[in-house]
mmCIF file of C-alpha atoms in Angstrom:
data_model
loop_
_atom_site.group_PDB
_atom_site.id
_atom_site.type_symbol
_atom_site.label_atom_id
_atom_site.label_comp_id
_atom_site.label_asym_id
_atom_site.label_seq_id
_atom_site.Cartn_x
_atom_site.Cartn_y
_atom_site.Cartn_z
ATOM 1 C CA MET A 619 -36.459 -10.466 -1.304
ATOM 2 C CA LYS A 620 -37.086 -7.750 0.953
ATOM 3 C CA TYR A 621 -35.932 -10.298 3.760
ATOM 4 C CA ILE A 622 -32.258 -11.161 1.983
ATOM 5 C CA LEU A 623 -31.860 -7.282 1.522
ATOM 6 C CA LYS A 624 -32.724 -6.197 4.975
ATOM 7 C CA ILE A 625 -30.195 -9.272 6.023
ATOM 8 C CA SER A 626 -27.584 -8.091 3.652
ATOM 9 C CA GLY A 627 -28.114 -4.250 4.637
ATOM 10 C CA LYS A 628 -27.570 -5.250 7.698
ATOM 11 C CA LEU A 629 -24.192 -7.215 7.157
ATOM 12 C CA TYR A 630 -22.926 -4.413 4.688
ATOM 13 C CA ASP A 631 -23.453 -1.837 7.500
ATOM 14 C CA LYS A 632 -21.720 -3.777 10.243
ATOM 15 C CA ILE A 633 -18.379 -4.666 7.993
ATOM 16 C CA HIS A 634 -18.358 -0.936 6.718
ATOM 17 C CA THR A 635 -18.586 0.243 10.482
ATOM 18 C CA ILE A 636 -15.837 -1.923 11.074
ATOM 19 C CA TRP A 637 -13.933 -0.931 8.024
ATOM 20 C CA PHE A 638 -13.643 2.580 8.241
ATOM 21 C CA SER A 639 -13.807 3.049 12.229
ATOM 22 C CA ASN A 640 -10.290 4.651 13.895
ATOM 23 C CA TRP A 641 -9.552 0.786 14.977
ATOM 24 C CA GLY A 642 -9.688 -0.381 11.571
ATOM 25 C CA GLU A 643 -7.664 2.382 10.175
ATOM 26 C CA ARG A 644 -4.532 1.818 12.766
ATOM 27 C CA TRP A 645 -4.650 -1.516 11.721
ATOM 28 C CA VAL A 646 -4.238 -0.904 8.042
ATOM 29 C CA SER A 647 -1.180 0.927 8.735
ATOM 30 C CA ASN A 648 0.195 -1.115 11.195
ATOM 31 C CA ILE A 649 0.139 -3.984 8.817
ATOM 32 C CA LEU A 650 1.547 -1.334 6.049
ATOM 33 C CA ILE A 651 4.262 -0.532 8.203
ATOM 34 C CA PHE A 652 4.954 -4.066 9.272
ATOM 35 C CA SER A 653 4.986 -5.548 5.373
ATOM 36 C CA PHE A 654 7.911 -2.807 5.081
ATOM 37 C CA ILE A 655 10.068 -3.191 7.718
ATOM 38 C CA LEU A 656 9.629 -6.929 7.385
ATOM 39 C CA GLY A 657 10.597 -6.811 4.153
ATOM 40 C CA THR A 658 13.707 -4.521 4.322
ATOM 41 C CA LEU A 659 14.826 -6.874 7.085
ATOM 42 C CA TYR A 660 13.869 -10.430 4.895
ATOM 43 C CA TYR A 661 16.431 -8.293 2.278
ATOM 44 C CA LEU A 662 18.960 -7.611 4.662
ATOM 45 C CA ALA A 663 19.250 -11.035 5.855
ATOM 46 C CA ILE A 664 19.503 -12.480 1.967
ATOM 47 C CA ILE A 665 22.881 -10.007 1.142
ATOM 48 C CA SER A 666 24.334 -10.850 4.493
ATOM 49 C CA GLY A 667 24.309 -14.577 3.597
ATOM 50 C CA TRP A 668 21.674 -15.711 6.426
ATOM 51 C CA LEU A 669 18.755 -16.323 3.942
ATOM 52 C CA VAL A 670 18.650 -17.951 0.390
ATOM 53 C CA PRO A 671 15.880 -16.333 -1.739
ATOM 54 C CA THR A 672 13.139 -18.325 -2.510
ATOM 55 C CA ASN A 673 12.462 -16.193 -5.264
ATOM 56 C CA GLU A 674 14.145 -14.029 -7.772
ATOM 57 C CA PHE A 675 11.622 -11.446 -6.944
ATOM 58 C CA PHE A 676 13.675 -11.182 -3.273
ATOM 59 C CA ASN A 677 17.103 -10.366 -5.073
ATOM 60 C CA HIS A 678 15.948 -7.034 -5.839
ATOM 61 C CA PRO A 679 16.930 -4.637 -3.168
ATOM 62 C CA PHE A 680 13.364 -2.615 -3.543
ATOM 63 C CA PHE A 681 10.926 -5.461 -3.159
ATOM 64 C CA ALA A 682 10.426 -4.291 0.431
ATOM 65 C CA ILE A 683 8.620 -0.714 -1.569
ATOM 66 C CA GLU A 684 6.660 -2.914 -3.710
ATOM 67 C CA ILE A 685 5.327 -4.905 -1.086
ATOM 68 C CA PRO A 686 2.984 -2.457 0.999
ATOM 69 C CA PHE A 687 2.211 -0.533 -2.278
ATOM 70 C CA THR A 688 0.448 -3.935 -3.166
ATOM 71 C CA LEU A 689 -1.178 -4.298 0.070
ATOM 72 C CA LEU A 690 -2.340 -0.505 0.025
ATOM 73 C CA LEU A 691 -3.987 -0.993 -3.419
ATOM 74 C CA ILE A 692 -5.732 -4.361 -1.874
ATOM 75 C CA PHE A 693 -6.974 -2.169 1.072
ATOM 76 C CA GLU A 694 -8.101 0.676 -1.581
ATOM 77 C CA LEU A 695 -9.828 -2.297 -3.272
ATOM 78 C CA PHE A 696 -12.176 -2.626 -0.029
ATOM 79 C CA SER A 697 -12.804 0.875 0.298
ATOM 80 C CA LEU A 698 -13.951 0.807 -3.552
ATOM 81 C CA ILE A 699 -16.160 -1.946 -2.793
ATOM 82 C CA PHE A 700 -17.817 -0.005 0.510
ATOM 83 C CA SER A 701 -18.280 3.021 -2.172
ATOM 84 C CA LEU A 702 -20.762 1.253 -4.219
ATOM 85 C CA PRO A 703 -24.066 1.809 -2.698
ATOM 86 C CA ARG A 704 -23.265 5.498 -2.231
ATOM 87 C CA SER A 705 -23.143 6.823 -5.680
ATOM 88 C CA VAL A 706 -22.285 5.415 -8.991
ATOM 89 C CA ALA A 707 -20.739 8.019 -10.066
ATOM 90 C CA LYS A 708 -18.495 8.302 -6.849
ATOM 91 C CA SER A 709 -17.692 4.849 -7.123
ATOM 92 C CA ASN A 710 -16.733 4.974 -10.911
ATOM 93 C CA SER A 711 -14.474 7.835 -9.806
ATOM 94 C CA LYS A 712 -13.020 5.952 -6.999
ATOM 95 C CA GLN A 713 -12.364 3.174 -9.786
ATOM 96 C CA TYR A 714 -9.947 5.593 -11.144
ATOM 97 C CA GLU A 715 -8.273 6.551 -7.762
ATOM 98 C CA VAL A 716 -7.212 3.011 -7.531
ATOM 99 C CA LEU A 717 -6.136 3.106 -11.388
ATOM 100 C CA SER A 718 -3.677 5.923 -10.341
ATOM 101 C CA LEU A 719 -2.525 3.992 -7.303
ATOM 102 C CA ILE A 720 -1.839 1.047 -9.493
ATOM 103 C CA PHE A 721 0.444 3.410 -11.564
ATOM 104 C CA LEU A 722 2.138 4.534 -8.496
ATOM 105 C CA ARG A 723 2.246 1.051 -7.888
ATOM 106 C CA SER A 724 3.642 0.285 -11.036
ATOM 107 C CA SER A 725 6.238 2.935 -11.018
ATOM 108 C CA PHE A 726 7.700 1.571 -7.820
ATOM 109 C CA LYS A 727 7.865 -2.096 -9.242
ATOM 110 C CA GLU A 728 10.084 -0.383 -11.813
ATOM 111 C CA PHE A 729 12.099 0.749 -9.260
ATOM 112 C CA SER A 730 12.515 -2.659 -7.800
ATOM 113 C CA HIS A 731 13.574 -3.825 -11.101
ATOM 114 C CA ILE A 732 16.915 -1.534 -10.682
ATOM 115 C CA ASP A 733 19.794 -3.922 -9.224
ATOM 116 C CA THR A 734 21.563 -1.478 -7.507
ATOM 117 C CA LEU A 735 21.372 2.180 -6.372
ATOM 118 C CA SER A 736 24.512 2.812 -8.802
ATOM 119 C CA ASP A 737 22.518 1.629 -11.710
ATOM 120 C CA TRP A 738 20.633 4.420 -13.342
ATOM 121 C CA SER A 739 20.495 5.788 -16.472
ATOM 122 C CA LEU A 740 18.146 8.026 -18.089
ATOM 123 C CA ASN A 741 18.015 5.935 -20.967
ATOM 124 C CA SER A 742 17.273 2.602 -18.960
ATOM 125 C CA VAL A 743 13.577 0.810 -19.531
ATOM 126 C CA PRO A 744 12.571 0.665 -15.955
ATOM 127 C CA VAL A 745 13.341 4.600 -15.585
ATOM 128 C CA LEU A 746 11.272 5.752 -18.343
ATOM 129 C CA ASN A 747 8.381 3.232 -17.120
ATOM 130 C CA MET A 748 8.952 5.061 -13.589
ATOM 131 C CA PHE A 749 8.139 8.411 -15.482
ATOM 132 C CA ALA A 750 5.797 7.668 -17.443
ATOM 133 C CA TYR A 751 3.747 5.810 -14.660
ATOM 134 C CA GLY A 752 4.326 8.414 -12.524
ATOM 135 C CA VAL A 753 3.381 11.136 -14.865
ATOM 136 C CA GLY A 754 0.142 8.853 -15.680
ATOM 137 C CA GLY A 755 -0.976 8.452 -11.910
ATOM 138 C CA LEU A 756 -0.560 12.222 -11.570
ATOM 139 C CA LEU A 757 -2.791 12.932 -14.352
ATOM 140 C CA ILE A 758 -5.511 10.676 -13.172
ATOM 141 C CA PHE A 759 -5.096 12.289 -9.602
ATOM 142 C CA ALA A 760 -5.788 15.442 -10.990
ATOM 143 C CA LEU A 761 -8.424 14.536 -13.287
ATOM 144 C CA VAL A 762 -10.580 12.791 -10.495
ATOM 145 C CA ASN A 763 -10.460 15.643 -7.884
ATOM 146 C CA LEU A 764 -11.680 17.822 -10.326
ATOM 147 C CA THR A 765 -14.679 15.605 -11.339
ATOM 148 C CA TYR A 766 -15.474 15.137 -7.619
ATOM 149 C CA LYS A 767 -15.722 19.015 -7.761
ATOM 150 C CA LEU A 768 -17.980 18.918 -10.344
ATOM 151 C CA GLN A 769 -20.186 16.150 -9.725
ATOM 152 C CA SER A 770 -23.734 16.575 -8.974
ATOM 153 C CA HIS A 771 -26.512 14.215 -8.095
ATOM 154 C CA VAL A 772 -29.826 14.074 -9.305
ATOM 155 C CA ARG A 773 -31.629 11.067 -7.655
ATOM 156 C CA ILE A 774 -33.571 8.971 -9.923
ATOM 157 C CA THR A 775 -35.794 7.209 -7.729
ATOM 158 C CA LYS A 776 -39.464 9.111 -7.066
ATOM 159 C CA ASN A 777 -39.537 8.559 -3.022
ATOM 160 C CA LYS A 778 -37.592 7.786 -0.140
ATOM 161 C CA SER A 779 -39.081 4.276 -0.179
ATOM 162 C CA GLU A 780 -37.871 3.480 -3.597
ATOM 163 C CA GLN A 781 -34.079 5.128 -2.866
ATOM 164 C CA LEU A 782 -33.829 2.694 0.354
ATOM 165 C CA SER A 783 -34.783 -0.046 -2.056
ATOM 166 C CA PHE A 784 -31.950 0.953 -4.474
ATOM 167 C CA ILE A 785 -29.234 1.617 -1.732
ATOM 168 C CA ALA A 786 -30.293 -1.586 -0.080
ATOM 169 C CA THR A 787 -30.061 -3.785 -3.619
ATOM 170 C CA LYS A 788 -26.416 -1.741 -4.144
ATOM 171 C CA LYS A 789 -25.194 -2.864 -0.971
ATOM 172 C CA LEU A 790 -26.285 -6.692 -1.598
ATOM 173 C CA LEU A 791 -24.133 -6.349 -4.673
ATOM 174 C CA ALA A 792 -21.402 -4.974 -2.721
ATOM 175 C CA LEU A 793 -21.356 -7.874 -0.448
ATOM 176 C CA LEU A 794 -21.358 -10.337 -3.444
ATOM 177 C CA LEU A 795 -18.566 -8.112 -5.032
ATOM 178 C CA LEU A 796 -16.218 -8.516 -1.657
ATOM 179 C CA ALA A 797 -17.222 -12.441 -1.505
ATOM 180 C CA GLY A 798 -15.372 -12.264 -5.551
ATOM 181 C CA PHE A 799 -12.791 -10.307 -4.586
ATOM 182 C CA VAL A 800 -11.744 -12.728 -1.640
ATOM 183 C CA ILE A 801 -12.137 -15.720 -3.604
ATOM 184 C CA ILE A 802 -9.561 -14.217 -6.191
ATOM 185 C CA GLY A 803 -7.261 -13.038 -3.320
ATOM 186 C CA PHE A 804 -7.299 -16.834 -2.092
ATOM 187 C CA ASN A 805 -6.850 -18.041 -5.738
ATOM 188 C CA ASP A 806 -3.693 -15.379 -5.545
ATOM 189 C CA LEU A 807 -2.808 -16.999 -2.532
ATOM 190 C CA LEU A 808 -2.636 -20.496 -3.655
ATOM 191 C CA TYR A 809 -0.817 -19.259 -6.782
ATOM 192 C CA LEU A 810 2.110 -17.890 -4.455
ATOM 193 C CA PHE A 811 2.403 -21.052 -3.040
ATOM 194 C CA ASN A 812 2.234 -23.470 -5.603
ATOM 195 C CA THR A 813 4.884 -21.340 -8.051
ATOM 196 C CA GLY A 814 6.557 -18.935 -5.399
ATOM 197 C CA THR A 815 5.320 -16.143 -7.896
ATOM 198 C CA TYR A 816 2.771 -13.695 -6.445
ATOM 199 C CA HIS A 817 0.303 -12.505 -9.354
ATOM 200 C CA GLN A 818 -2.329 -9.531 -8.173
ATOM 201 C CA SER A 819 -5.506 -10.214 -10.302
ATOM 202 C CA PHE A 820 -6.640 -6.450 -10.762
ATOM 203 C CA GLU A 821 -7.829 -7.637 -14.053
ATOM 204 C CA SER A 822 -10.022 -10.401 -12.948
ATOM 205 C CA PHE A 823 -11.531 -8.253 -9.927
ATOM 206 C CA TYR A 824 -12.070 -5.268 -12.640
ATOM 207 C CA THR A 825 -13.971 -8.184 -15.431
ATOM 208 C CA ILE A 826 -16.388 -8.710 -12.330
ATOM 209 C CA LEU A 827 -16.596 -4.861 -11.788
ATOM 210 C CA ILE A 828 -17.936 -4.460 -15.221
ATOM 211 C CA PHE A 829 -20.660 -6.856 -14.644
ATOM 212 C CA CYS A 830 -21.732 -5.377 -11.586
ATOM 213 C CA ASP A 831 -21.764 -1.749 -13.118
ATOM 214 C CA ILE A 832 -24.251 -3.311 -15.913
ATOM 215 C CA LEU A 833 -26.131 -4.728 -13.608
ATOM 216 C CA ILE A 834 -26.526 -1.346 -11.721
ATOM 217 C CA VAL A 835 -27.562 -0.221 -15.344
ATOM 218 C CA LEU A 836 -30.474 -2.333 -15.767
ATOM 219 C CA ILE A 837 -31.762 -2.262 -12.130
ATOM 220 C CA ALA A 838 -31.831 1.641 -12.317
ATOM 221 C CA LEU A 839 -34.178 1.031 -15.044
ATOM 222 C CA ARG A 840 -36.797 0.145 -12.254
ATOM 223 C CA TYR A 841 -36.862 3.390 -11.292
ATOM 224 C CA SER A 842 -36.265 5.788 -14.408
ATOM 225 C CA THR A 843 -36.238 5.290 -18.108
ATOM 226 C CA ALA A 844 -34.970 8.658 -18.545
ATOM 227 C CA TYR A 845 -32.668 9.213 -21.300
ATOM 228 C CA ASN A 846 -30.248 11.399 -19.477
ATOM 229 C CA VAL A 847 -29.717 8.664 -16.552
ATOM 230 C CA ILE A 848 -29.419 5.715 -18.899
ATOM 231 C CA PHE A 849 -26.884 7.458 -20.614
ATOM 232 C CA ARG A 850 -24.812 8.468 -17.431
ATOM 233 C CA TYR A 851 -25.010 4.777 -16.050
ATOM 234 C CA SER A 852 -24.051 2.757 -19.179
ATOM 235 C CA ALA A 853 -21.411 5.202 -19.570
ATOM 236 C CA PHE A 854 -19.649 4.571 -16.160
ATOM 237 C CA ALA A 855 -19.864 1.270 -17.275
ATOM 238 C CA LEU A 856 -18.028 2.111 -20.330
ATOM 239 C CA ALA A 857 -15.543 3.732 -18.272
ATOM 240 C CA THR A 858 -14.903 0.658 -16.090
ATOM 241 C CA ILE A 859 -14.457 -1.367 -19.305
ATOM 242 C CA PHE A 860 -11.394 1.062 -20.472
ATOM 243 C CA ILE A 861 -9.610 0.791 -16.870
ATOM 244 C CA ARG A 862 -9.916 -2.939 -17.843
ATOM 245 C CA ILE A 863 -8.525 -2.451 -21.237
ATOM 246 C CA SER A 864 -5.377 -0.766 -19.810
ATOM 247 C CA PHE A 865 -4.434 -3.526 -17.801
ATOM 248 C CA SER A 866 -4.127 -5.773 -21.290
ATOM 249 C CA LEU A 867 -1.474 -3.119 -22.630
ATOM 250 C CA ASP A 868 1.977 -1.989 -22.554
ATOM 251 C CA THR A 869 3.345 0.986 -20.345
ATOM 252 C CA ILE A 870 2.304 3.706 -22.837
ATOM 253 C CA GLU A 871 -0.677 2.725 -24.580
ATOM 254 C CA SER A 872 -2.012 1.342 -21.149
ATOM 255 C CA ILE A 873 -1.386 5.139 -19.143
ATOM 256 C CA ALA A 874 -3.028 6.614 -22.478
ATOM 257 C CA VAL A 875 -5.930 3.982 -22.472
ATOM 258 C CA GLY A 876 -6.410 5.044 -18.370
ATOM 259 C CA THR A 877 -6.136 8.738 -18.931
ATOM 260 C CA ALA A 878 -8.574 9.134 -21.803
ATOM 261 C CA GLY A 879 -11.240 7.062 -19.395
ATOM 262 C CA ALA A 880 -10.420 9.626 -16.760
ATOM 263 C CA VAL A 881 -10.806 12.500 -19.148
ATOM 264 C CA PHE A 882 -14.220 10.985 -20.546
ATOM 265 C CA VAL A 883 -15.543 10.721 -17.154
ATOM 266 C CA LEU A 884 -14.600 14.128 -16.159
ATOM 267 C CA LEU A 885 -16.210 15.195 -20.253
ATOM 268 C CA LEU A 886 -19.890 13.054 -18.686
ATOM 269 C CA THR A 887 -19.662 14.827 -15.779
ATOM 270 C CA VAL A 888 -19.384 18.481 -17.344
ATOM 271 C CA THR A 889 -21.801 17.549 -19.939
ATOM 272 C CA TYR A 890 -24.222 15.927 -17.864
ATOM 273 C CA ASN A 891 -24.370 18.663 -15.406
ATOM 274 C CA TYR A 892 -25.114 21.199 -18.164
ATOM 275 C CA PHE A 893 -27.827 19.875 -19.496
ATOM 276 C CA ASN A 894 -29.417 18.738 -16.361
ATOM 277 C CA ARG A 895 -29.224 22.843 -15.751
ATOM 278 C CA LYS A 896 -30.361 23.835 -18.936
ATOM 279 C CA GLU A 897 -33.668 21.737 -18.293
ATOM 280 C CA GLY A 898 -34.011 22.788 -14.986
ATOM 281 C CA ILE A 899 -33.748 19.806 -12.615
ATOM 282 C CA SER A 900 -33.125 20.004 -9.346
ATOM 283 C CA LYS A 901 -29.945 18.862 -7.850
ATOM 284 C CA THR A 902 -30.436 16.567 -4.341
#
């Protein structure tokens, strides 16, 4: 097992270094810019009669906006996976960062449902949904940043050896999660080629993430059985479930559950810090 953790740790570190390098960030930016320009040119070719749209999705004038935002979400999910070994609290907050971006993407998706620039009405469903998703994303943005400022981290391991072992285990889980993410993406591409419709499986990814969070809770029990630790880790897993539930609901209900989940994480952070301070546990 130690050999597997050692190999997976080296592989994780290598991928992590490449992904967060200046070179990697430039490529991400280039891909987003290229996808937006390509989508815009594709739509211009359609309205000029040079091309016939292969799918009803491309009949909307603003689909070129949705494409780069979808890619941006995919890249953010990569960053979410790499945040897992750092800290369970930071990883959970990163999940809500992604949720806020999903809401913003949904807002732009509603924008793509408006057929013409003159087709605006405050009572239209797309406009109302755009506003709702925008406000929901803003609320979660504020809650996540406030949570980051209040987070304090207490080691659950007794020594450096245990800490390194715990991190190595989470790196292995991150690699497995990355493999699952790649498989989900591959299935989405197959669905696109077979049906002409791209289906983003954020629900499937967060379902896997729930099991990953629960597994981390069980692994954490090897290093500490303190009530505060068990509750905190379990609550983070519950917060991930709230995100997953929000994907299955209509617009207003989805925003309400997602925002309530972010409030739950904030209250958990405040409460955890308060009782740790009262018990005199030193911060690290």
